[in-house]
Amino acid sequence: MLRTEDASKAVDLVRDALRFFRAGEPIVHRGPLVHADVPVLYLDFAIDRVHYDPRTGAPSPKGNPVHVRIEGDLRPDEIIESVEKALKEARVIDACEFRGPEDCWVVPVAWKSFIIMHVRVSADGSELIPDYGLTEEVRRHGV
Amino acid sequence: MARSSSRIMALPRRLGDTAFERARGFVRREWFLTILLLLYLVLALLNPSMVRNTPHLVDWRSLSLITALIMTSKGLELSGIFSRLAPGIVERAGGSEKRLMLYILPIIALSSAVIMNDTAMLVFIPLVVATAEVAGINVARAVTLSAIAANVGSALTPIGNPQNVVIWRRYGVSFWAFIVHMLPFFIAWVSLLLLFAMSIKERTIKVRTIPPVAVNLRLLVTSVLLLVMNVLLAETGFHWLALPVTVLVLLTVGREALWGFDWALLLTFAFIFVDFNELALLMGHARLQFPSSGVRLMLTSAGVSQVISNVPATVLLTSNSRPDWLPLTVGVNIGGTGLIIGSIANLIAVRIARIRLRDFHRYSIPYFLAALVMSALILLLFQ
């Protein structure tokens, strides 16, 4: 049975971890249209990806990767700087949802009025659960 | 803004952009491999028969063992067991910067002896950076001392870094004999590093706790068993079995470690063997020789490592001759500190932490010089 106390613990855990989150090397998906995601790292694991909007130079809401035509190339340093800044301004939403198949809480993190990422926490609210797939992707990109 | 209009910018994209940008991205990301590829082209121009001999220039046995060990290390890393140490280290430090470094440096050194120094950097540098940034301590100093800890810690065992794997396999030194011979140097180097850490002024840091990450038990157990198996296979002369068995087991129960493997690193090691074995051949033709024993060999191998990195230095020095393994091992391991090019672990640390080279060298070069003198004295004492 799920308890509100565990959900609160999960939210508090993400709140404690938030200041340690860092922006990783952007993963730029190229093609006729380009879109860039920035993995958010906690220690050596990726937690979730933040969509980057090259037109505004700021994060895009979760669920809205921005596909654009661009001339030249996106500058990774600028993207990292922008997402680092957003992470400093980000806050943890005071409630979470539960994902049965994964047996974990999902805690939303907001920047301004956008939810930009989700952080998974174990059912008892005691451990952060990395996004293993994204961590592999980050490693494949070399660090 | 309408969804459709938000998806396209007015600026046109040139057809050539993608290929050019990808090539530029590759060079930026894999600049060490790019240099090796360029060196290969230069050497092929000097000696066209090299192209035909390329497969013979690769030390396939060492390469397969290094690959198996890196995959196993990757499994241990992705299991989260080393990240799990982070909350304990931070809590024990009790808000003291000096104590934090005095706890974390030996842990990095000992971990590197088991999971390879490059992997140790992937695990610990993010922890060091995150803690240092939040606590407001000197990130460059913390990262540099951590990179040194990984380099000197990995020197202890034959599986700590790729150059040790090459020496272990080529000389047939037993696993335990290797450790026993390297132990005095390991103790001296770590003690010197702790002396550097002791010089940090005592000050309170704000970080007292850090949330834990879940441990993937399946991957942890699989990786530990694979690590033990790989060492046993290498010790008993069945090192050729290490890679196929590791790949098969990971494909079955630990695919994360395979998918997260940096395949460009494998290519990098292959070209290190090709380029530097060829270079050693050319040097042999020119009758150029390196010292074969004692302090001179140690100083030479450390010096060459400072210029071309320590794995290439090991290949270069052992390709045509068989110098004494201990001074060679000491030299190429201490040669991993000092200039950033000394070891790939340094490059990984600086890249993750995004610190300036000048800041890195401010701490790494004095350490290298002091450790070099110390190593020469220990070698003289033991001879």
mmCIF file of N, CA and C in Angstrom, chain B residues 23 42 51 53 61 92 108 127 129 170 186 209 215 226 266 286 296 311 345 362 370:
data_model
loop_
_atom_site.group_PDB
_atom_site.id
_atom_site.type_symbol
_atom_site.label_atom_id
_atom_site.label_comp_id
_atom_site.label_asym_id
_atom_site.label_seq_id
_atom_site.Cartn_x
_atom_site.Cartn_y
_atom_site.Cartn_z
ATOM 1 N N ALA B 23 31.960 15.600 -38.340
ATOM 2 C CA ALA B 23 33.417 15.391 -38.329
ATOM 3 C C ALA B 23 34.052 16.283 -37.276
ATOM 4 N N VAL B 42 50.800 9.347 -41.289
ATOM 5 C CA VAL B 42 52.189 9.798 -41.472
ATOM 6 C C VAL B 42 53.122 8.584 -41.534
ATOM 7 N N VAL B 51 50.738 -0.647 -43.787
ATOM 8 C CA VAL B 51 49.285 -0.810 -43.960
ATOM 9 C C VAL B 51 48.941 -2.292 -43.985
ATOM 10 N N ASN B 53 50.723 -4.655 -42.743
ATOM 11 C CA ASN B 53 51.096 -5.298 -41.469
ATOM 12 C C ASN B 53 50.268 -4.814 -40.282
ATOM 13 N N ARG B 61 46.130 -9.904 -27.736
ATOM 14 C CA ARG B 61 45.895 -10.536 -26.424
ATOM 15 C C ARG B 61 45.723 -9.478 -25.335
ATOM 16 N N ARG B 92 31.043 11.277 6.964
ATOM 17 C CA ARG B 92 32.212 11.102 7.831
ATOM 18 C C ARG B 92 33.084 12.358 7.861
ATOM 19 N N ILE B 108 39.567 6.636 -3.559
ATOM 20 C CA ILE B 108 39.755 6.673 -5.022
ATOM 21 C C ILE B 108 40.951 5.803 -5.409
ATOM 22 N N LEU B 127 31.304 13.237 -8.204
ATOM 23 C CA LEU B 127 31.056 13.422 -6.761
ATOM 24 C C LEU B 127 31.904 14.579 -6.238
ATOM 25 N N VAL B 129 33.246 17.058 -7.899
ATOM 26 C CA VAL B 129 32.821 18.347 -8.468
ATOM 27 C C VAL B 129 31.527 18.823 -7.813
ATOM 28 N N ARG B 170 52.791 -9.245 -20.868
ATOM 29 C CA ARG B 170 54.035 -9.459 -21.625
ATOM 30 C C ARG B 170 55.132 -10.112 -20.788
ATOM 31 N N PHE B 186 53.310 2.404 -4.064
ATOM 32 C CA PHE B 186 51.916 2.794 -3.831
ATOM 33 C C PHE B 186 51.802 3.532 -2.492
ATOM 34 N N THR B 209 25.315 15.995 4.053
ATOM 35 C CA THR B 209 24.717 14.741 3.566
ATOM 36 C C THR B 209 24.538 14.833 2.055
ATOM 37 N N VAL B 215 21.369 0.781 -5.882
ATOM 38 C CA VAL B 215 22.393 -0.149 -6.374
ATOM 39 C C VAL B 215 21.723 -1.240 -7.195
ATOM 40 N N LEU B 226 32.725 -11.568 -12.782
ATOM 41 C CA LEU B 226 33.494 -11.451 -14.029
ATOM 42 C C LEU B 226 34.915 -10.948 -13.760
ATOM 43 N N LEU B 266 38.256 1.626 -27.411
ATOM 44 C CA LEU B 266 38.837 0.378 -27.924
ATOM 45 C C LEU B 266 39.683 0.674 -29.166
ATOM 46 N N ALA B 286 66.823 2.809 -36.790
ATOM 47 C CA ALA B 286 67.726 3.961 -36.608
ATOM 48 C C ALA B 286 68.697 3.731 -35.448
ATOM 49 N N ARG B 296 67.521 4.964 -14.481
ATOM 50 C CA ARG B 296 67.511 5.617 -15.804
ATOM 51 C C ARG B 296 66.280 5.167 -16.608
ATOM 52 N N VAL B 311 50.263 4.884 -21.776
ATOM 53 C CA VAL B 311 50.030 3.608 -22.481
ATOM 54 C C VAL B 311 50.892 3.549 -23.755
ATOM 55 N N ALA B 345 43.192 9.109 -17.877
ATOM 56 C CA ALA B 345 42.389 9.430 -16.686
ATOM 57 C C ALA B 345 42.399 10.940 -16.417
ATOM 58 N N ARG B 362 48.966 23.275 -11.862
ATOM 59 C CA ARG B 362 49.466 23.951 -10.656
ATOM 60 C C ARG B 362 49.695 22.941 -9.525
ATOM 61 N N ALA B 370 57.963 15.688 -7.135
ATOM 62 C CA ALA B 370 58.262 15.143 -5.801
ATOM 63 C C ALA B 370 58.188 13.614 -5.819
#
